[in-house]
Amino acid sequence: MGEKVREGILISWYVYSEAGETPISIAYKPPSLDMDLPTISGNGKQYAIRELSANPYWDNLGHYRLSDVRQYGRRTRCLFDVPQEEQDGSFQINIPGITFLNREESAPVTLPIPEDREGLNELIPWQDGSVRILGIARLKEPRPAETGGERDEVKAVGRPEVYINVTAVHEDRDLTLKGLLCQRKLSRGGWEREQYDFDGKGNLSGFHIYYDEGDTEVTLKFHGAAFYWNQPYVMRLDGAEMASVPVFWEHPL
């Protein structure tokens, strides 16, 4: 739905999966990630998202129900920088893609610790995409890690680690990996969360994984996968009222 306001054009979109199991979202304010954001175009121009220091229209993501949206639909509101004198006429929303959010936890996977580097083809599946582990490398120079010392002092100590490269894969969709949590099984019991890396385009590219001296393998599990589908879509907003219409995200432009 579109609404003309003093600061621009305010768009509300309601996104849901017909299966009702996997949350999906159209991200417009990704934290510290370099990704294409939605725009709107009209009057021969393209307008970007506008962020105000005190936005009277901002609200949290929440669950809302319309007559044509299932109860698990999610609303997002976004303000576009369209001056009042340019708000007449028709506009279209240009959406570069959507994100599939997965809560399921993967089965544990055990990887041998190599002497140097070893290429892998380990597939970790979810409903909406898979994560492929491309390789594992033993790092020669251990990075400092914080640990508790005497009287709760924090000390930096060197711990051995390996690095794994990961990517998102799917038979039919052009996916990138925007989020994933990795945990390592500890020999004393329990799990330790490992540190992730992003590339220059904001895609999650790998994990730094600590291990204990004498270990020959690491056992990992993953959860919180966020797959971004590079699937452009255009929705038209016609007329002064900019009435809402349902759009089914199945076909490319």
PDB file of C-alpha atoms in Angstrom, residues 20-241:
ATOM      1  CA  GLY A  20       3.152 -20.683   6.591  1.00  0.00           C
ATOM      2  CA  GLU A  21       6.341 -22.279   7.856  1.00  0.00           C
ATOM      3  CA  THR A  22       9.330 -20.237   6.727  1.00  0.00           C
ATOM      4  CA  PRO A  23       9.262 -16.484   7.459  1.00  0.00           C
ATOM      5  CA  ILE A  24      10.231 -14.334   4.486  1.00  0.00           C
ATOM      6  CA  SER A  25      11.021 -10.634   4.387  1.00  0.00           C
ATOM      7  CA  ILE A  26      11.813  -7.764   2.059  1.00  0.00           C
ATOM      8  CA  ALA A  27      14.742  -6.199   3.860  1.00  0.00           C
ATOM      9  CA  TYR A  28      15.130  -2.442   3.694  1.00  0.00           C
ATOM     10  CA  LYS A  29      17.555  -1.727   6.505  1.00  0.00           C
ATOM     11  CA  PRO A  30      20.076  -4.580   6.680  1.00  0.00           C
ATOM     12  CA  PRO A  31      22.593  -4.248   9.546  1.00  0.00           C
ATOM     13  CA  SER A  32      26.055  -3.511   8.147  1.00  0.00           C
ATOM     14  CA  LEU A  33      25.388  -5.451   4.941  1.00  0.00           C
ATOM     15  CA  ASP A  34      25.964  -4.177   1.417  1.00  0.00           C
ATOM     16  CA  MET A  35      22.863  -5.243  -0.519  1.00  0.00           C
ATOM     17  CA  ASP A  36      20.518  -3.672  -3.036  1.00  0.00           C
ATOM     18  CA  LEU A  37      17.511  -2.000  -1.435  1.00  0.00           C
ATOM     19  CA  PRO A  38      14.026  -1.409  -2.844  1.00  0.00           C
ATOM     20  CA  THR A  39      13.378   1.828  -4.736  1.00  0.00           C
ATOM     21  CA  ILE A  40      10.302   3.390  -6.312  1.00  0.00           C
ATOM     22  CA  SER A  41      10.199   5.108  -9.677  1.00  0.00           C
ATOM     23  CA  GLY A  42       7.842   7.529 -11.409  1.00  0.00           C
ATOM     24  CA  ASN A  43       7.886  10.802 -13.325  1.00  0.00           C
ATOM     25  CA  GLY A  44      10.962   9.539 -15.148  1.00  0.00           C
ATOM     26  CA  LYS A  45      12.930   9.383 -11.877  1.00  0.00           C
ATOM     27  CA  GLN A  46      13.970   6.804  -9.317  1.00  0.00           C
ATOM     28  CA  TYR A  47      13.640   7.522  -5.599  1.00  0.00           C
ATOM     29  CA  ALA A  48      15.594   5.878  -2.804  1.00  0.00           C
ATOM     30  CA  ILE A  49      14.610   5.058   0.755  1.00  0.00           C
ATOM     31  CA  ARG A  50      14.678   8.013   3.103  1.00  0.00           C
ATOM     32  CA  GLU A  51      15.808   7.626   6.693  1.00  0.00           C
ATOM     33  CA  LEU A  52      14.835  10.369   9.119  1.00  0.00           C
ATOM     34  CA  SER A  53      16.558  11.033  12.419  1.00  0.00           C
ATOM     35  CA  ALA A  54      13.095  11.060  14.000  1.00  0.00           C
ATOM     36  CA  ASN A  55      10.735   9.185  11.678  1.00  0.00           C
ATOM     37  CA  PRO A  56       7.094   9.595  12.773  1.00  0.00           C
ATOM     38  CA  TYR A  57       6.094   6.694  10.511  1.00  0.00           C
ATOM     39  CA  TRP A  58       8.671   4.161  11.720  1.00  0.00           C
ATOM     40  CA  ASP A  59       7.479   1.095  13.559  1.00  0.00           C
ATOM     41  CA  ASN A  60       8.776  -2.325  14.542  1.00  0.00           C
ATOM     42  CA  LEU A  61       8.270  -5.397  12.443  1.00  0.00           C
ATOM     43  CA  GLY A  62       5.120  -7.005  13.708  1.00  0.00           C
ATOM     44  CA  HIS A  63       2.297  -9.343  12.881  1.00  0.00           C
ATOM     45  CA  TYR A  64      -0.762  -7.788  11.241  1.00  0.00           C
ATOM     46  CA  ARG A  65      -3.735  -9.332   9.511  1.00  0.00           C
ATOM     47  CA  LEU A  66      -5.538  -8.002   6.484  1.00  0.00           C
ATOM     48  CA  SER A  67      -8.490  -9.637   4.761  1.00  0.00           C
ATOM     49  CA  ASP A  68      -6.181 -10.922   2.027  1.00  0.00           C
ATOM     50  CA  VAL A  69      -3.112 -11.730   4.140  1.00  0.00           C
ATOM     51  CA  ARG A  70      -2.740 -14.793   6.324  1.00  0.00           C
ATOM     52  CA  GLN A  71      -2.369 -14.363  10.073  1.00  0.00           C
ATOM     53  CA  TYR A  72       1.363 -15.069   9.876  1.00  0.00           C
ATOM     54  CA  GLY A  73       1.935 -12.246   7.397  1.00  0.00           C
ATOM     55  CA  ARG A  74       4.467  -9.598   8.354  1.00  0.00           C
ATOM     56  CA  ARG A  75       4.221  -5.870   7.673  1.00  0.00           C
ATOM     57  CA  THR A  76       7.138  -3.586   6.890  1.00  0.00           C
ATOM     58  CA  ARG A  77       6.823   0.188   6.459  1.00  0.00           C
ATOM     59  CA  CYS A  78       9.317   2.190   4.450  1.00  0.00           C
ATOM     60  CA  LEU A  79       9.529   5.879   3.518  1.00  0.00           C
ATOM     61  CA  PHE A  80      10.763   6.892   0.046  1.00  0.00           C
ATOM     62  CA  ASP A  81      12.225  10.321  -0.670  1.00  0.00           C
ATOM     63  CA  VAL A  82       9.628  11.698  -3.117  1.00  0.00           C
ATOM     64  CA  PRO A  83       9.101  15.485  -2.839  1.00  0.00           C
ATOM     65  CA  GLN A  84       5.479  16.612  -2.434  1.00  0.00           C
ATOM     66  CA  GLU A  85       5.483  18.392  -5.789  1.00  0.00           C
ATOM     67  CA  GLU A  86       6.430  15.088  -7.520  1.00  0.00           C
ATOM     68  CA  GLN A  87       3.927  12.800  -5.793  1.00  0.00           C
ATOM     69  CA  ASP A  88       1.220  12.895  -8.484  1.00  0.00           C
ATOM     70  CA  GLY A  89       0.906  10.172 -11.089  1.00  0.00           C
ATOM     71  CA  SER A  90       1.729   6.476 -11.044  1.00  0.00           C
ATOM     72  CA  PHE A  91       4.694   4.842  -9.357  1.00  0.00           C
ATOM     73  CA  GLN A  92       6.182   1.404  -9.225  1.00  0.00           C
ATOM     74  CA  ILE A  93       8.101  -0.372  -6.481  1.00  0.00           C
ATOM     75  CA  ASN A  94      11.333  -1.991  -7.648  1.00  0.00           C
ATOM     76  CA  ILE A  95      12.199  -4.871  -5.307  1.00  0.00           C
ATOM     77  CA  PRO A  96      15.566  -6.573  -5.940  1.00  0.00           C
ATOM     78  CA  GLY A  97      14.887  -9.711  -3.897  1.00  0.00           C
ATOM     79  CA  ILE A  98      13.536 -11.322  -0.757  1.00  0.00           C
ATOM     80  CA  THR A  99      15.042 -13.165   2.196  1.00  0.00           C
ATOM     81  CA  PHE A 100      14.075 -16.591   3.501  1.00  0.00           C
ATOM     82  CA  LEU A 101      14.631 -16.912   7.263  1.00  0.00           C
ATOM     83  CA  ASN A 102      15.118 -20.422   8.641  1.00  0.00           C
ATOM     84  CA  ARG A 103      14.880 -21.285  12.332  1.00  0.00           C
ATOM     85  CA  GLU A 104      15.674 -24.989  11.966  1.00  0.00           C
ATOM     86  CA  GLU A 105      18.929 -26.407  13.314  1.00  0.00           C
ATOM     87  CA  SER A 106      21.077 -28.598  11.084  1.00  0.00           C
ATOM     88  CA  ALA A 107      22.278 -32.070  11.922  1.00  0.00           C
ATOM     89  CA  PRO A 108      25.850 -32.079  13.319  1.00  0.00           C
ATOM     90  CA  VAL A 109      28.631 -32.399  10.748  1.00  0.00           C
ATOM     91  CA  THR A 110      32.172 -33.558  11.600  1.00  0.00           C
ATOM     92  CA  LEU A 111      35.154 -32.293   9.610  1.00  0.00           C
ATOM     93  CA  PRO A 112      38.752 -33.601   9.893  1.00  0.00           C
ATOM     94  CA  ILE A 113      41.348 -30.949  10.702  1.00  0.00           C
ATOM     95  CA  PRO A 114      43.831 -30.889   7.774  1.00  0.00           C
ATOM     96  CA  GLU A 115      47.536 -30.203   7.915  1.00  0.00           C
ATOM     97  CA  ASP A 116      47.080 -27.324   5.469  1.00  0.00           C
ATOM     98  CA  ARG A 117      43.914 -26.865   3.391  1.00  0.00           C
ATOM     99  CA  GLU A 118      41.408 -29.335   2.043  1.00  0.00           C
ATOM    100  CA  GLY A 119      38.620 -28.753  -0.472  1.00  0.00           C
ATOM    101  CA  LEU A 120      35.177 -29.984   0.561  1.00  0.00           C
ATOM    102  CA  ASN A 121      31.723 -30.420  -0.910  1.00  0.00           C
ATOM    103  CA  GLU A 122      29.678 -30.815   2.282  1.00  0.00           C
ATOM    104  CA  LEU A 123      26.024 -29.895   1.786  1.00  0.00           C
ATOM    105  CA  ILE A 124      23.823 -28.726   4.688  1.00  0.00           C
ATOM    106  CA  PRO A 125      20.180 -28.562   3.516  1.00  0.00           C
ATOM    107  CA  TRP A 126      17.248 -26.422   4.596  1.00  0.00           C
ATOM    108  CA  GLN A 127      13.794 -26.145   3.066  1.00  0.00           C
ATOM    109  CA  ASP A 128      14.553 -22.996   1.054  1.00  0.00           C
ATOM    110  CA  GLY A 129      18.205 -23.507   0.231  1.00  0.00           C
ATOM    111  CA  SER A 130      21.406 -25.246   1.224  1.00  0.00           C
ATOM    112  CA  VAL A 131      24.773 -24.189   2.608  1.00  0.00           C
ATOM    113  CA  ARG A 132      27.809 -25.782   0.982  1.00  0.00           C
ATOM    114  CA  ILE A 133      31.104 -26.009   2.874  1.00  0.00           C
ATOM    115  CA  LEU A 134      33.715 -25.456   0.162  1.00  0.00           C
ATOM    116  CA  GLY A 135      36.883 -26.044   2.155  1.00  0.00           C
ATOM    117  CA  ILE A 136      38.629 -26.112   5.502  1.00  0.00           C
ATOM    118  CA  ALA A 137      42.064 -24.671   6.283  1.00  0.00           C
ATOM    119  CA  ARG A 138      44.262 -24.865   9.369  1.00  0.00           C
ATOM    120  CA  LEU A 139      45.444 -21.357  10.271  1.00  0.00           C
ATOM    121  CA  LYS A 140      49.158 -21.201  11.014  1.00  0.00           C
ATOM    122  CA  GLU A 141      49.025 -18.130  13.233  1.00  0.00           C
ATOM    123  CA  PRO A 142      46.438 -18.550  16.018  1.00  0.00           C
ATOM    124  CA  ARG A 143      44.445 -15.413  16.723  1.00  0.00           C
ATOM    125  CA  PRO A 144      44.181 -14.152  20.305  1.00  0.00           C
ATOM    126  CA  ALA A 145      41.028 -15.209  22.150  1.00  0.00           C
ATOM    127  CA  GLU A 146      39.780 -13.748  25.417  1.00  0.00           C
ATOM    128  CA  THR A 147      39.579 -15.990  28.436  1.00  0.00           C
ATOM    129  CA  GLY A 148      38.953 -15.482  32.149  1.00  0.00           C
ATOM    130  CA  GLY A 149      42.000 -15.200  34.399  1.00  0.00           C
ATOM    131  CA  GLU A 150      42.583 -14.740  38.086  1.00  0.00           C
ATOM    132  CA  ARG A 151      40.056 -12.512  39.838  1.00  0.00           C
ATOM    133  CA  ASP A 152      37.891 -12.510  36.711  1.00  0.00           C
ATOM    134  CA  GLU A 153      40.554 -10.685  34.720  1.00  0.00           C
ATOM    135  CA  VAL A 154      40.310 -11.060  30.950  1.00  0.00           C
ATOM    136  CA  LYS A 155      43.468 -12.330  29.247  1.00  0.00           C
ATOM    137  CA  ALA A 156      44.249 -12.779  25.561  1.00  0.00           C
ATOM    138  CA  VAL A 157      45.588 -16.202  24.692  1.00  0.00           C
ATOM    139  CA  GLY A 158      46.372 -17.847  21.378  1.00  0.00           C
ATOM    140  CA  ARG A 159      44.077 -20.711  20.391  1.00  0.00           C
ATOM    141  CA  PRO A 160      44.478 -22.944  17.343  1.00  0.00           C
ATOM    142  CA  GLU A 161      41.766 -22.574  14.732  1.00  0.00           C
ATOM    143  CA  VAL A 162      40.555 -23.602  11.322  1.00  0.00           C
ATOM    144  CA  TYR A 163      38.645 -21.592   8.756  1.00  0.00           C
ATOM    145  CA  ILE A 164      35.788 -22.943   6.639  1.00  0.00           C
ATOM    146  CA  ASN A 165      34.443 -21.334   3.465  1.00  0.00           C
ATOM    147  CA  VAL A 166      30.673 -21.483   2.907  1.00  0.00           C
ATOM    148  CA  THR A 167      28.227 -20.465   0.187  1.00  0.00           C
ATOM    149  CA  ALA A 168      24.497 -20.723  -0.524  1.00  0.00           C
ATOM    150  CA  VAL A 169      23.273 -23.055  -3.272  1.00  0.00           C
ATOM    151  CA  HIS A 170      19.938 -23.954  -4.858  1.00  0.00           C
ATOM    152  CA  GLU A 171      18.920 -25.776  -8.031  1.00  0.00           C
ATOM    153  CA  ASP A 172      16.660 -23.046  -9.389  1.00  0.00           C
ATOM    154  CA  ARG A 173      17.230 -19.861  -7.392  1.00  0.00           C
ATOM    155  CA  ASP A 174      20.116 -17.404  -7.385  1.00  0.00           C
ATOM    156  CA  LEU A 175      20.767 -17.368  -3.642  1.00  0.00           C
ATOM    157  CA  THR A 176      23.320 -15.636  -1.456  1.00  0.00           C
ATOM    158  CA  LEU A 177      23.907 -16.254   2.227  1.00  0.00           C
ATOM    159  CA  LYS A 178      23.153 -13.260   4.457  1.00  0.00           C
ATOM    160  CA  GLY A 179      23.128 -14.934   7.860  1.00  0.00           C
ATOM    161  CA  LEU A 180      24.092 -18.189   9.584  1.00  0.00           C
ATOM    162  CA  LEU A 181      25.155 -19.211  13.082  1.00  0.00           C
ATOM    163  CA  CYS A 182      27.759 -21.906  13.653  1.00  0.00           C
ATOM    164  CA  GLN A 183      28.507 -23.751  16.898  1.00  0.00           C
ATOM    165  CA  ARG A 184      31.322 -26.179  17.721  1.00  0.00           C
ATOM    166  CA  LYS A 185      30.858 -29.148  20.015  1.00  0.00           C
ATOM    167  CA  LEU A 186      33.160 -28.980  23.057  1.00  0.00           C
ATOM    168  CA  SER A 187      34.971 -32.027  24.358  1.00  0.00           C
ATOM    169  CA  ARG A 188      33.795 -31.223  27.892  1.00  0.00           C
ATOM    170  CA  GLY A 189      30.189 -30.952  26.722  1.00  0.00           C
ATOM    171  CA  GLY A 190      28.091 -28.117  25.381  1.00  0.00           C
ATOM    172  CA  TRP A 191      28.559 -25.944  22.287  1.00  0.00           C
ATOM    173  CA  GLU A 192      30.626 -22.819  21.539  1.00  0.00           C
ATOM    174  CA  ARG A 193      29.482 -20.206  19.028  1.00  0.00           C
ATOM    175  CA  GLU A 194      32.065 -19.444  16.350  1.00  0.00           C
ATOM    176  CA  GLN A 195      32.912 -16.194  14.573  1.00  0.00           C
ATOM    177  CA  TYR A 196      31.685 -15.518  11.017  1.00  0.00           C
ATOM    178  CA  ASP A 197      33.104 -13.463   8.131  1.00  0.00           C
ATOM    179  CA  PHE A 198      31.394 -11.391   5.437  1.00  0.00           C
ATOM    180  CA  ASP A 199      32.813 -10.533   2.018  1.00  0.00           C
ATOM    181  CA  GLY A 200      32.820  -7.073   0.457  1.00  0.00           C
ATOM    182  CA  LYS A 201      29.284  -7.553  -0.917  1.00  0.00           C
ATOM    183  CA  GLY A 202      27.741  -8.374   2.450  1.00  0.00           C
ATOM    184  CA  ASN A 203      27.536 -12.132   1.874  1.00  0.00           C
ATOM    185  CA  LEU A 204      28.486 -14.502   4.666  1.00  0.00           C
ATOM    186  CA  SER A 205      31.615 -16.236   3.381  1.00  0.00           C
ATOM    187  CA  GLY A 206      33.077 -18.320   6.206  1.00  0.00           C
ATOM    188  CA  PHE A 207      33.725 -19.081   9.865  1.00  0.00           C
ATOM    189  CA  HIS A 208      36.742 -18.973  12.198  1.00  0.00           C
ATOM    190  CA  ILE A 209      36.503 -22.106  14.320  1.00  0.00           C
ATOM    191  CA  TYR A 210      38.625 -22.686  17.394  1.00  0.00           C
ATOM    192  CA  TYR A 211      39.655 -26.140  18.526  1.00  0.00           C
ATOM    193  CA  ASP A 212      41.674 -27.639  21.359  1.00  0.00           C
ATOM    194  CA  GLU A 213      45.275 -28.797  21.107  1.00  0.00           C
ATOM    195  CA  GLY A 214      45.349 -32.452  20.104  1.00  0.00           C
ATOM    196  CA  ASP A 215      41.976 -32.396  18.326  1.00  0.00           C
ATOM    197  CA  THR A 216      41.896 -34.157  14.963  1.00  0.00           C
ATOM    198  CA  GLU A 217      38.378 -33.064  13.967  1.00  0.00           C
ATOM    199  CA  VAL A 218      35.693 -30.491  14.685  1.00  0.00           C
ATOM    200  CA  THR A 219      31.970 -31.191  15.025  1.00  0.00           C
ATOM    201  CA  LEU A 220      29.709 -28.307  14.005  1.00  0.00           C
ATOM    202  CA  LYS A 221      26.021 -27.491  13.803  1.00  0.00           C
ATOM    203  CA  PHE A 222      24.325 -24.568  12.080  1.00  0.00           C
ATOM    204  CA  HIS A 223      21.093 -22.623  12.510  1.00  0.00           C
ATOM    205  CA  GLY A 224      19.537 -19.245  11.746  1.00  0.00           C
ATOM    206  CA  ALA A 225      20.168 -19.440   7.994  1.00  0.00           C
ATOM    207  CA  ALA A 226      19.071 -16.365   5.994  1.00  0.00           C
ATOM    208  CA  PHE A 227      18.997 -16.955   2.222  1.00  0.00           C
ATOM    209  CA  TYR A 228      18.654 -13.892   0.001  1.00  0.00           C
ATOM    210  CA  TRP A 229      16.963 -14.648  -3.336  1.00  0.00           C
ATOM    211  CA  ASN A 230      18.205 -12.357  -6.106  1.00  0.00           C
ATOM    212  CA  GLN A 231      14.802 -12.154  -7.790  1.00  0.00           C
ATOM    213  CA  PRO A 232      13.796  -8.670  -9.046  1.00  0.00           C
ATOM    214  CA  TYR A 233      10.117  -7.817  -9.045  1.00  0.00           C
ATOM    215  CA  VAL A 234       8.077  -4.718  -9.905  1.00  0.00           C
ATOM    216  CA  MET A 235       4.716  -3.738  -8.389  1.00  0.00           C
ATOM    217  CA  ARG A 236       2.707  -0.820  -9.721  1.00  0.00           C
ATOM    218  CA  LEU A 237       1.014   1.799  -7.536  1.00  0.00           C
ATOM    219  CA  ASP A 238      -1.702   3.589  -9.492  1.00  0.00           C
ATOM    220  CA  GLY A 239      -3.900   6.559  -8.674  1.00  0.00           C
ATOM    221  CA  ALA A 240      -4.077   9.029  -5.837  1.00  0.00           C
ATOM    222  CA  GLU A 241      -5.244   6.455  -3.297  1.00  0.00           C
TER     223      GLU A 241
END
